[in-house]
Amino acid sequence: MADKSATLTIDGNEYQLPITDGTLGQSVIDVAALQEAGYWSYDPGFKVTAPVESKITFINGGKGELLHRGYPIDQLANNAEYLEVAYALINGELPNSEQKEDFFKKIRQHSAVHDQLRKFFEGFRRDAHPMAIMVGVVGALSAFYHEGLDISNENDRELTAIRLIAKMPTLAAMSYKYSQGEPFMYPRKDFSYAENFLYMMFATPGDTDYKVNPIIADAMDKIFTLHADHEQNASTSTVRLAGSTGANPYACIAAGIAALWGPSHGGANEAVLEMLDEIGSVENVPEFMEKVKSREVKLMGFGHRVYKNFDPRAQVLKKASDEVLEALGIDDPKLELAMALEKIALEDPFFIERNLYPNVDFYSGIILKAIGIPTSMFTVIFSLARTSGWISHWLEMHSTPFKIGRPRQLYTGETKRDFVQLEDRK
Ligand code: CMC
């Protein structure tokens, strides 16, 4: 029960709005009394609206802090595997060795997809964007797992989470293989989660002794961990909103993938590379910066709605990107250009005054490019990683009472009630 409240006076009437404190971070004002007052709250972009209570992830944007189930993100990224982080997101704690073995085994068991799903891929043009394919094929999973799936049953919900996390790398790699006209690779049970994804992406059926470079597998796993969850962002909110209707969970995740695709959200890592293509070379950076300042374009991979000092995920990835570039001895002019851009932007008053720093997508774009992942797959990889976060939020919602998400609006359209009766127009 809240022991603080705010007083709202409207039309001479006073309303007490209870204030509730979380364990950390911002307190919230419960505005339900507005209904009684005959008003709605108005907050485009949900800048100050908390539609849910959650125990999964905490972000302090000012301090650049990100915690999953209370664990700091840098510690998770440097000391735990992505699948352990996924387990923690779902279950609240990192697994002990027995739980880890059991969870990893279940993920391996469910990593293959139904053979009939191949036909869905064949329905797409070869040049279809892999995110378009992902929206389709993940949504199609709901056709495979609908009858018999009881979302009020905890075991069914858990199985859904396992299936999704297990199948996403397989589907993601299939979407790439399809665009290349190469045969799909079946998942292998002797590889780690990240190795398996890289194997399904880059191996071909003749590669019987295919080995994954451990530096690349480690960087890939870090990218997965750093994208695993980010509290109530646009795609997670989409999954929750779709889930609040009781919709099939695979369809809800497909909705999350659709929301993630946009360049203001997960599509930014791809947009970073497109921007580097547009700039071309280091000499063109000053001219491009002028366009940014005159608001003709945005510097993709910079800025964040929540982080206004630094993005803690970007810090881990910057170190990883330095290691990958050095270990692989990559000498790519585009990566050199990215570094020049980062340096100039970090020193320029326009960016300093607006607290614009490189975000996770800036460095993940650089690493993915360095390890040979095609640009069009960047957001697909984000969606693969974010699936553990999305499904954790869906699970959290379904394990407590919830209401259908149904926002209100401020109507500013016309009123033609007295203009003409429709039947008079005949
Ligand atoms: N380049 C140039 N100016 C920018 C940028 C940018 N990337 N981002 C913000 N600004 C300016 C903006 O024009 C505004 O300036 P002014 O006050 O003079 O009008 C000021 O900074 C505040 O920006 P805002 O639009 O109020 O910030 P927001 O919180 O609404 O937007 C954002 C956040 C991430 C959508 C935005 O920074 C952006 O579009 N960045 C580029 C896209 C990107 O990298 N997105 C990935 C986000 S990280 C992945 C994820 O978590 O989804």
Short mmCIF file of C-alpha atoms and ligand atoms in Angstrom, two decimals:
data_model
loop_
_atom_site.label_atom_id
_atom_site.label_comp_id
_atom_site.label_asym_id
_atom_site.label_seq_id
_atom_site.Cartn_x
_atom_site.Cartn_y
_atom_site.Cartn_z
CA MET A 1 0.00 0.00 0.00
CA ALA A 2 1.36 3.41 -0.91
CA ASP A 3 2.09 5.72 2.02
CA LYS A 4 2.65 8.82 -0.13
CA SER A 5 0.25 10.49 -2.48
CA ALA A 6 0.00 13.41 -4.85
CA THR A 7 -2.96 15.74 -4.81
CA LEU A 8 -4.57 16.65 -8.08
CA THR A 9 -7.06 19.48 -8.22
CA ILE A 10 -9.39 19.53 -11.23
CA ASP A 11 -12.49 21.70 -11.57
CA GLY A 12 -12.26 22.54 -7.87
CA ASN A 13 -12.25 18.88 -6.80
CA GLU A 14 -9.28 17.24 -5.11
CA TYR A 15 -8.13 13.72 -5.90
CA GLN A 16 -5.48 11.73 -4.04
CA LEU A 17 -3.17 9.85 -6.38
CA PRO A 18 -1.19 7.15 -4.52
CA ILE A 19 2.59 7.09 -5.06
CA THR A 20 4.31 3.70 -5.13
CA ASP A 21 8.06 3.17 -4.80
CA GLY A 22 9.84 0.39 -6.68
CA THR A 23 12.86 -1.45 -5.30
CA LEU A 24 15.04 0.84 -7.39
CA GLY A 25 14.50 3.84 -9.61
CA GLN A 26 11.60 6.10 -10.29
CA SER A 27 8.45 5.99 -8.15
CA VAL A 28 5.09 6.00 -9.92
CA ILE A 29 1.92 7.99 -9.44
CA ASP A 30 -1.19 5.85 -9.83
CA VAL A 31 -3.47 7.92 -12.05
CA ALA A 32 -6.50 5.60 -11.94
CA ALA A 33 -8.42 8.32 -10.03
CA LEU A 34 -8.44 10.35 -13.26
CA GLN A 35 -11.25 8.12 -14.42
CA GLU A 36 -13.39 9.35 -11.53
CA ALA A 37 -12.40 12.93 -12.37
CA GLY A 38 -13.44 12.40 -15.99
CA TYR A 39 -9.99 12.86 -17.55
CA TRP A 40 -7.35 10.69 -19.20
CA SER A 41 -3.60 11.10 -18.95
CA TYR A 42 -1.87 12.24 -22.16
CA ASP A 43 1.69 11.09 -22.78
CA PRO A 44 2.67 10.59 -26.44
CA GLY A 45 5.64 8.26 -26.76
CA PHE A 46 5.00 6.93 -23.23
CA LYS A 47 7.76 9.18 -21.94
CA VAL A 48 6.52 9.11 -18.34
CA THR A 49 4.10 6.20 -18.39
CA ALA A 50 4.74 2.87 -16.66
CA PRO A 51 1.98 0.52 -17.86
CA VAL A 52 3.31 -2.46 -15.90
CA GLU A 53 5.06 -3.59 -12.76
CA SER A 54 8.01 -5.88 -13.57
CA LYS A 55 10.77 -7.78 -11.77
CA ILE A 56 12.87 -8.63 -14.83
CA THR A 57 15.07 -5.70 -15.84
CA PHE A 58 16.08 -2.38 -14.30
CA ILE A 59 17.62 0.55 -16.17
CA ASN A 60 19.01 3.73 -14.67
CA GLY A 61 19.53 5.84 -17.77
CA GLY A 62 21.31 8.65 -15.92
CA LYS A 63 23.85 6.31 -14.34
CA GLY A 64 24.13 4.08 -17.39
CA GLU A 65 23.07 1.06 -15.32
CA LEU A 66 21.35 -2.06 -16.65
CA LEU A 67 20.41 -4.99 -14.39
CA HIS A 68 18.77 -8.26 -15.38
CA ARG A 69 17.13 -9.92 -12.37
CA GLY A 70 19.41 -7.69 -10.31
CA TYR A 71 22.68 -8.77 -12.00
CA PRO A 72 24.73 -5.96 -13.68
CA ILE A 73 24.92 -6.39 -17.45
CA ASP A 74 28.73 -6.15 -17.69
CA GLN A 75 29.11 -9.00 -15.20
CA LEU A 76 26.61 -11.13 -17.08
CA ALA A 77 28.22 -10.40 -20.45
CA ASN A 78 31.72 -11.17 -19.20
CA ASN A 79 30.98 -14.14 -16.91
CA ALA A 80 27.88 -15.95 -18.13
CA GLU A 81 26.72 -17.50 -21.39
CA TYR A 82 23.70 -16.08 -23.18
CA LEU A 83 21.61 -19.17 -22.39
CA GLU A 84 22.35 -18.76 -18.67
CA VAL A 85 21.18 -15.14 -18.95
CA ALA A 86 18.05 -16.33 -20.78
CA TYR A 87 17.43 -18.81 -17.94
CA ALA A 88 17.81 -16.00 -15.39
CA LEU A 89 15.42 -13.72 -17.30
CA ILE A 90 12.81 -16.46 -17.30
CA ASN A 91 13.36 -17.91 -13.82
CA GLY A 92 14.66 -15.02 -11.75
CA GLU A 93 18.10 -16.47 -10.89
CA LEU A 94 21.13 -17.72 -12.80
CA PRO A 95 21.03 -21.53 -13.00
CA ASN A 96 23.11 -23.84 -10.79
CA SER A 97 25.08 -26.50 -12.69
CA GLU A 98 22.23 -29.03 -12.69
CA GLN A 99 19.65 -26.46 -13.84
CA LYS A 100 22.07 -25.23 -16.49
CA GLU A 101 22.64 -28.72 -17.88
CA ASP A 102 18.91 -29.42 -17.95
CA PHE A 103 18.03 -26.08 -19.60
CA PHE A 104 20.80 -26.35 -22.21
CA LYS A 105 19.71 -29.93 -22.99
CA LYS A 106 16.10 -28.85 -23.52
CA ILE A 107 17.23 -26.03 -25.81
CA ARG A 108 19.29 -28.49 -27.89
CA GLN A 109 16.34 -30.91 -28.05
CA HIS A 110 13.99 -28.27 -29.43
CA SER A 111 16.38 -26.51 -31.83
CA ALA A 112 15.16 -28.21 -35.03
CA VAL A 113 12.07 -26.87 -36.80
CA HIS A 114 9.23 -28.86 -38.33
CA ASP A 115 10.23 -29.93 -41.82
CA GLN A 116 7.01 -28.47 -43.25
CA LEU A 117 8.20 -25.01 -42.21
CA ARG A 118 10.62 -25.13 -45.14
CA LYS A 119 7.65 -24.60 -47.45
CA PHE A 120 7.02 -21.21 -45.87
CA PHE A 121 10.53 -20.13 -46.83
CA GLU A 122 9.93 -21.25 -50.40
CA GLY A 123 6.99 -18.86 -50.59
CA PHE A 124 9.29 -15.85 -50.24
CA ARG A 125 11.26 -14.24 -53.05
CA ARG A 126 15.01 -14.88 -52.76
CA ASP A 127 15.64 -11.16 -52.29
CA ALA A 128 13.10 -10.81 -49.45
CA HIS A 129 14.52 -9.00 -46.45
CA PRO A 130 15.31 -11.64 -43.76
CA MET A 131 13.31 -9.62 -41.19
CA ALA A 132 10.24 -9.93 -43.45
CA ILE A 133 10.87 -13.68 -43.53
CA MET A 134 11.28 -13.79 -39.73
CA VAL A 135 7.98 -11.97 -39.13
CA GLY A 136 6.33 -14.57 -41.38
CA VAL A 137 7.97 -17.79 -40.20
CA VAL A 138 7.87 -17.02 -36.46
CA GLY A 139 4.21 -16.08 -36.87
CA ALA A 140 3.77 -19.37 -38.74
CA LEU A 141 5.01 -21.29 -35.69
CA SER A 142 1.66 -20.44 -34.16
CA ALA A 143 0.08 -22.66 -36.82
CA PHE A 144 2.29 -25.53 -35.65
CA TYR A 145 1.69 -24.94 -31.94
CA HIS A 146 -1.84 -23.71 -31.42
CA GLU A 147 -4.15 -26.66 -30.84
CA GLY A 148 -3.24 -28.15 -27.49
CA LEU A 149 -1.33 -25.09 -26.30
CA ASP A 150 -2.99 -23.96 -23.09
CA ILE A 151 -1.53 -20.61 -22.07
CA SER A 152 -3.15 -20.84 -18.65
CA ASN A 153 -0.96 -23.90 -17.99
CA GLU A 154 2.48 -23.10 -16.55
CA ASN A 155 4.17 -26.13 -18.17
CA ASP A 156 2.82 -25.19 -21.60
CA ARG A 157 4.07 -21.63 -21.14
CA GLU A 158 7.53 -22.87 -20.15
CA LEU A 159 7.66 -25.19 -23.15
CA THR A 160 6.76 -22.25 -25.41
CA ALA A 161 9.68 -20.25 -24.01
CA ILE A 162 12.09 -23.17 -24.57
CA ARG A 163 10.83 -23.78 -28.10
CA LEU A 164 11.17 -20.14 -29.09
CA ILE A 165 14.68 -19.65 -27.69
CA ALA A 166 15.76 -22.98 -29.22
CA LYS A 167 14.32 -22.40 -32.69
CA MET A 168 15.20 -18.75 -33.26
CA PRO A 169 18.86 -19.37 -34.31
CA THR A 170 17.70 -22.12 -36.68
CA LEU A 171 15.05 -19.89 -38.27
CA ALA A 172 17.42 -16.91 -38.41
CA ALA A 173 20.13 -18.95 -40.17
CA MET A 174 17.51 -20.44 -42.53
CA SER A 175 16.39 -16.94 -43.52
CA TYR A 176 20.00 -16.18 -44.52
CA LYS A 177 20.63 -19.49 -46.29
CA TYR A 178 17.44 -19.03 -48.27
CA SER A 179 18.57 -15.60 -49.52
CA GLN A 180 21.87 -17.16 -50.62
CA GLY A 181 20.21 -20.07 -52.41
CA GLU A 182 22.18 -22.46 -50.16
CA PRO A 183 20.81 -25.57 -48.45
CA PHE A 184 19.57 -25.20 -44.87
CA MET A 185 21.89 -26.61 -42.21
CA TYR A 186 20.41 -28.67 -39.38
CA PRO A 187 21.39 -27.62 -35.84
CA ARG A 188 24.17 -29.64 -34.20
CA LYS A 189 23.97 -30.86 -30.65
CA ASP A 190 27.74 -30.68 -29.96
CA PHE A 191 28.02 -26.90 -30.45
CA SER A 192 27.23 -24.09 -28.02
CA TYR A 193 24.27 -21.81 -28.81
CA ALA A 194 26.46 -19.16 -30.49
CA GLU A 195 28.65 -21.71 -32.29
CA ASN A 196 25.59 -23.50 -33.58
CA PHE A 197 24.16 -20.29 -35.00
CA LEU A 198 27.44 -19.45 -36.76
CA TYR A 199 27.66 -23.03 -38.06
CA MET A 200 24.12 -22.92 -39.48
CA MET A 201 24.90 -19.53 -41.07
CA PHE A 202 28.27 -20.26 -42.62
CA ALA A 203 28.81 -24.01 -43.00
CA THR A 204 27.69 -25.97 -46.05
CA PRO A 205 26.78 -29.67 -46.15
CA GLY A 206 30.29 -30.71 -47.22
CA ASP A 207 31.94 -29.09 -44.17
CA THR A 208 32.13 -32.18 -41.98
CA ASP A 209 34.88 -30.84 -39.68
CA TYR A 210 33.59 -27.23 -39.55
CA LYS A 211 35.22 -25.29 -36.70
CA VAL A 212 34.01 -22.00 -35.26
CA ASN A 213 36.66 -19.43 -34.30
CA PRO A 214 36.31 -19.14 -30.48
CA ILE A 215 36.89 -15.35 -30.55
CA ILE A 216 34.01 -14.96 -32.98
CA ALA A 217 31.76 -17.34 -31.00
CA ASP A 218 32.52 -15.42 -27.81
CA ALA A 219 31.75 -12.04 -29.44
CA MET A 220 28.52 -13.48 -30.87
CA ASP A 221 27.48 -14.78 -27.46
CA LYS A 222 28.18 -11.34 -25.92
CA ILE A 223 26.07 -9.67 -28.60
CA PHE A 224 23.23 -12.07 -27.74
CA THR A 225 23.54 -11.31 -24.02
CA LEU A 226 23.71 -7.55 -24.52
CA HIS A 227 20.52 -7.62 -26.58
CA ALA A 228 18.61 -10.08 -24.41
CA ASP A 229 16.30 -7.64 -22.67
CA HIS A 230 15.74 -3.94 -22.14
CA GLU A 231 12.61 -3.56 -20.01
CA GLN A 232 9.54 -1.94 -21.61
CA ASN A 233 11.03 -0.93 -24.99
CA ALA A 234 8.83 -0.66 -28.11
CA SER A 235 9.04 -4.31 -29.19
CA THR A 236 8.64 -5.73 -25.67
CA SER A 237 5.65 -3.46 -25.09
CA THR A 238 4.26 -4.74 -28.41
CA VAL A 239 4.66 -8.34 -27.25
CA ARG A 240 2.94 -7.52 -23.96
CA LEU A 241 0.12 -5.63 -25.68
CA ALA A 242 -0.49 -8.45 -28.16
CA GLY A 243 -0.19 -10.97 -25.32
CA SER A 244 -2.72 -9.06 -23.21
CA THR A 245 -5.47 -10.19 -25.61
CA GLY A 246 -4.62 -13.85 -24.91
CA ALA A 247 -3.19 -14.23 -28.42
CA ASN A 248 -0.99 -17.17 -29.40
CA PRO A 249 2.51 -16.51 -27.98
CA TYR A 250 4.34 -17.29 -31.26
CA ALA A 251 2.16 -14.67 -32.97
CA CYS A 252 2.97 -12.23 -30.12
CA ILE A 253 6.70 -12.73 -30.69
CA ALA A 254 6.17 -12.18 -34.44
CA ALA A 255 4.55 -8.84 -33.49
CA GLY A 256 7.66 -8.03 -31.42
CA ILE A 257 9.88 -8.83 -34.41
CA ALA A 258 7.83 -6.45 -36.56
CA ALA A 259 8.20 -3.64 -34.01
CA LEU A 260 11.92 -4.29 -33.64
CA TRP A 261 12.53 -3.93 -37.37
CA GLY A 262 12.13 -0.14 -37.43
CA PRO A 263 15.31 1.98 -37.70
CA SER A 264 14.55 3.83 -34.45
CA HIS A 265 14.72 0.50 -32.61
CA GLY A 266 16.49 -2.71 -33.67
CA GLY A 267 16.86 -1.66 -37.28
CA ALA A 268 19.48 0.87 -36.20
CA ASN A 269 22.42 -1.57 -36.42
CA GLU A 270 21.67 -2.13 -40.09
CA ALA A 271 21.13 1.61 -40.56
CA VAL A 272 24.60 2.28 -39.11
CA LEU A 273 26.22 0.31 -41.92
CA GLU A 274 23.98 1.93 -44.53
CA MET A 275 25.02 5.31 -43.16
CA LEU A 276 28.71 4.35 -43.43
CA ASP A 277 28.08 3.37 -47.07
CA GLU A 278 26.45 6.74 -47.69
CA ILE A 279 29.33 8.66 -46.10
CA GLY A 280 31.83 6.66 -48.13
CA SER A 281 35.13 7.79 -46.65
CA VAL A 282 36.71 9.70 -43.75
CA GLU A 283 37.06 12.93 -45.81
CA ASN A 284 33.28 13.12 -46.14
CA VAL A 285 32.63 12.99 -42.37
CA PRO A 286 32.61 16.81 -41.76
CA GLU A 287 30.07 17.33 -44.57
CA PHE A 288 27.88 14.52 -43.17
CA MET A 289 28.09 16.03 -39.69
CA GLU A 290 26.76 19.31 -41.07
CA LYS A 291 23.73 17.43 -42.39
CA VAL A 292 23.22 15.86 -38.96
CA LYS A 293 23.35 19.24 -37.26
CA SER A 294 20.91 20.78 -39.72
CA ARG A 295 18.63 17.78 -38.90
CA GLU A 296 18.62 16.51 -42.47
CA VAL A 297 19.78 13.11 -41.19
CA LYS A 298 20.37 11.35 -37.86
CA LEU A 299 23.64 9.86 -36.80
CA MET A 300 22.53 6.24 -36.60
CA GLY A 301 23.85 4.26 -33.65
CA PHE A 302 23.88 7.39 -31.47
CA GLY A 303 21.42 8.50 -28.82
CA HIS A 304 18.95 6.61 -26.68
CA ARG A 305 15.56 7.31 -25.14
CA VAL A 306 16.71 6.09 -21.74
CA TYR A 307 20.51 6.33 -21.58
CA LYS A 308 21.56 9.94 -21.44
CA ASN A 309 25.18 9.49 -20.28
CA PHE A 310 26.37 6.23 -21.72
CA ASP A 311 24.94 2.91 -22.79
CA PRO A 312 26.48 0.21 -20.54
CA ARG A 313 25.96 -2.37 -23.30
CA ALA A 314 27.97 -0.20 -25.69
CA GLN A 315 30.86 -0.12 -23.22
CA VAL A 316 31.10 -3.92 -23.13
CA LEU A 317 30.75 -4.14 -26.89
CA LYS A 318 33.33 -1.44 -27.59
CA LYS A 319 35.91 -3.58 -25.78
CA ALA A 320 34.71 -6.69 -27.61
CA SER A 321 34.86 -4.90 -30.96
CA ASP A 322 38.46 -3.78 -30.29
CA GLU A 323 39.36 -7.40 -29.45
CA VAL A 324 37.63 -8.85 -32.50
CA LEU A 325 39.16 -6.33 -34.90
CA GLU A 326 42.62 -6.95 -33.47
CA ALA A 327 42.32 -10.75 -33.29
CA LEU A 328 41.02 -11.01 -36.83
CA GLY A 329 43.53 -8.44 -38.12
CA ILE A 330 40.77 -6.78 -40.09
CA ASP A 331 41.71 -3.79 -42.17
CA ASP A 332 38.40 -2.56 -43.56
CA PRO A 333 38.05 1.11 -44.57
CA LYS A 334 34.43 1.08 -43.42
CA LEU A 335 35.42 0.14 -39.88
CA GLU A 336 38.10 2.84 -39.96
CA LEU A 337 35.39 5.28 -40.99
CA ALA A 338 33.18 4.15 -38.08
CA MET A 339 36.00 4.83 -35.63
CA ALA A 340 36.61 8.30 -37.12
CA LEU A 341 32.91 9.07 -36.81
CA GLU A 342 32.81 7.91 -33.20
CA LYS A 343 35.80 10.13 -32.31
CA ILE A 344 34.40 13.24 -33.97
CA ALA A 345 30.92 12.76 -32.52
CA LEU A 346 32.24 12.25 -29.00
CA GLU A 347 34.13 15.56 -29.19
CA ASP A 348 31.52 17.66 -30.98
CA PRO A 349 29.47 20.09 -28.78
CA PHE A 350 26.26 19.26 -30.73
CA PHE A 351 26.43 15.67 -29.44
CA ILE A 352 27.85 16.53 -26.02
CA GLU A 353 25.10 19.09 -25.30
CA ARG A 354 22.39 16.61 -26.27
CA ASN A 355 23.97 13.70 -24.38
CA LEU A 356 24.26 11.67 -27.56
CA TYR A 357 26.64 8.73 -27.17
CA PRO A 358 27.23 5.61 -29.24
CA ASN A 359 24.58 3.03 -28.36
CA VAL A 360 24.75 -0.77 -28.48
CA ASP A 361 23.85 -0.81 -32.16
CA PHE A 362 26.87 1.24 -33.17
CA TYR A 363 29.35 -1.35 -31.87
CA SER A 364 27.27 -4.44 -32.60
CA GLY A 365 27.10 -3.24 -36.23
CA ILE A 366 30.88 -2.96 -36.32
CA ILE A 367 31.46 -6.42 -34.79
CA LEU A 368 28.88 -8.13 -36.98
CA LYS A 369 30.42 -6.55 -40.06
CA ALA A 370 33.90 -7.63 -38.95
CA ILE A 371 32.85 -11.26 -38.48
CA GLY A 372 31.26 -11.41 -41.90
CA ILE A 373 27.55 -11.21 -41.05
CA PRO A 374 25.66 -9.54 -43.90
CA THR A 375 24.07 -6.21 -42.98
CA SER A 376 20.53 -7.42 -43.66
CA MET A 377 20.97 -10.04 -40.91
CA PHE A 378 21.87 -7.55 -38.16
CA THR A 379 18.34 -6.95 -36.93
CA VAL A 380 17.54 -10.64 -37.28
CA ILE A 381 20.34 -11.34 -34.80
CA PHE A 382 18.88 -8.70 -32.48
CA SER A 383 15.48 -10.44 -32.70
CA LEU A 384 17.06 -13.82 -31.99
CA ALA A 385 18.71 -12.44 -28.84
CA ARG A 386 15.70 -10.39 -27.70
CA THR A 387 13.41 -13.43 -27.86
CA SER A 388 14.48 -14.49 -24.34
CA GLY A 389 13.50 -11.03 -23.05
CA TRP A 390 10.22 -10.91 -24.95
CA ILE A 391 9.12 -14.33 -23.76
CA SER A 392 10.17 -13.54 -20.16
CA HIS A 393 7.86 -10.52 -20.20
CA TRP A 394 5.09 -12.59 -21.75
CA LEU A 395 5.59 -15.23 -19.03
CA GLU A 396 5.63 -12.60 -16.30
CA MET A 397 2.39 -11.14 -17.60
CA HIS A 398 0.68 -14.52 -17.77
CA SER A 399 1.76 -15.56 -14.29
CA THR A 400 -0.15 -12.67 -12.65
CA PRO A 401 -3.63 -11.20 -13.24
CA PHE A 402 -3.58 -8.69 -16.11
CA LYS A 403 -5.99 -6.64 -18.17
CA ILE A 404 -6.19 -6.24 -21.92
CA GLY A 405 -4.00 -3.27 -22.95
CA ARG A 406 -6.34 -0.65 -24.33
CA PRO A 407 -5.01 2.93 -24.43
CA ARG A 408 -7.21 6.01 -24.77
CA GLN A 409 -6.77 8.97 -27.12
CA LEU A 410 -7.20 12.69 -27.43
CA TYR A 411 -9.58 13.07 -30.36
CA THR A 412 -8.74 16.09 -32.54
CA GLY A 413 -10.73 15.15 -35.65
CA GLU A 414 -13.76 16.95 -36.93
CA THR A 415 -17.35 16.92 -35.69
CA LYS A 416 -19.91 16.65 -38.42
CA ARG A 417 -22.87 15.53 -36.35
CA ASP A 418 -25.07 18.38 -37.56
CA PHE A 419 -23.60 18.68 -41.05
CA VAL A 420 -25.63 16.25 -43.11
CA GLN A 421 -27.45 13.01 -42.54
CA LEU A 422 -25.78 10.29 -44.62
CA GLU A 423 -29.10 9.23 -46.13
CA ASP A 424 -29.61 12.80 -47.46
CA ARG A 425 -26.58 12.33 -49.75
CA LYS A 426 -28.29 9.65 -51.86
N1 CMC B 1 21.53 12.03 -34.42
C1 CMC B 1 21.38 13.37 -34.37
N2 CMC B 1 20.60 14.00 -33.48
C2 CMC B 1 19.95 13.24 -32.61
C3 CMC B 1 20.06 11.82 -32.58
C4 CMC B 1 20.90 11.23 -33.54
N3 CMC B 1 21.05 9.90 -33.58
N4 CMC B 1 19.29 11.33 -31.59
C5 CMC B 1 18.72 12.39 -30.99
N5 CMC B 1 19.12 13.53 -31.60
C6 CMC B 1 18.76 14.90 -31.20
C7 CMC B 1 17.33 15.25 -31.54
O1 CMC B 1 17.24 15.81 -32.83
C8 CMC B 1 17.00 16.21 -30.45
O2 CMC B 1 17.61 17.43 -30.74
P1 CMC B 1 16.86 18.84 -30.41
O3 CMC B 1 16.57 18.79 -28.93
O4 CMC B 1 17.84 19.89 -30.80
O5 CMC B 1 15.63 18.83 -31.24
C9 CMC B 1 17.74 15.67 -29.22
O6 CMC B 1 18.85 14.94 -29.78
C10 CMC B 1 16.89 14.75 -28.36
O7 CMC B 1 16.44 13.67 -29.18
P2 CMC B 1 15.02 12.99 -29.06
O8 CMC B 1 14.54 12.69 -30.47
O9 CMC B 1 14.13 13.72 -28.14
O10 CMC B 1 15.39 11.60 -28.38
P3 CMC B 1 14.44 10.35 -28.26
O11 CMC B 1 14.65 9.82 -26.90
O12 CMC B 1 13.04 10.65 -28.66
O13 CMC B 1 15.03 9.34 -29.37
C11 CMC B 1 16.30 7.64 -30.41
C12 CMC B 1 15.89 8.29 -29.08
C13 CMC B 1 17.09 6.36 -30.11
C14 CMC B 1 15.04 7.25 -31.23
C15 CMC B 1 17.16 8.66 -31.21
O14 CMC B 1 18.29 9.03 -30.45
C16 CMC B 1 17.58 8.09 -32.55
O15 CMC B 1 16.80 8.13 -33.50
N6 CMC B 1 18.85 7.56 -32.67
C17 CMC B 1 19.31 6.96 -33.89
C18 CMC B 1 18.72 5.59 -34.06
C19 CMC B 1 19.36 4.57 -33.15
O16 CMC B 1 20.59 4.47 -33.06
N7 CMC B 1 18.50 3.77 -32.49
C20 CMC B 1 18.95 2.67 -31.64
C21 CMC B 1 18.59 2.84 -30.21
S1 CMC B 1 19.48 1.62 -29.22
C22 CMC B 1 18.71 0.14 -29.58
C23 CMC B 1 17.47 -0.07 -28.83
O17 CMC B 1 17.52 -0.10 -27.58
O18 CMC B 1 16.42 -0.19 -29.49
#
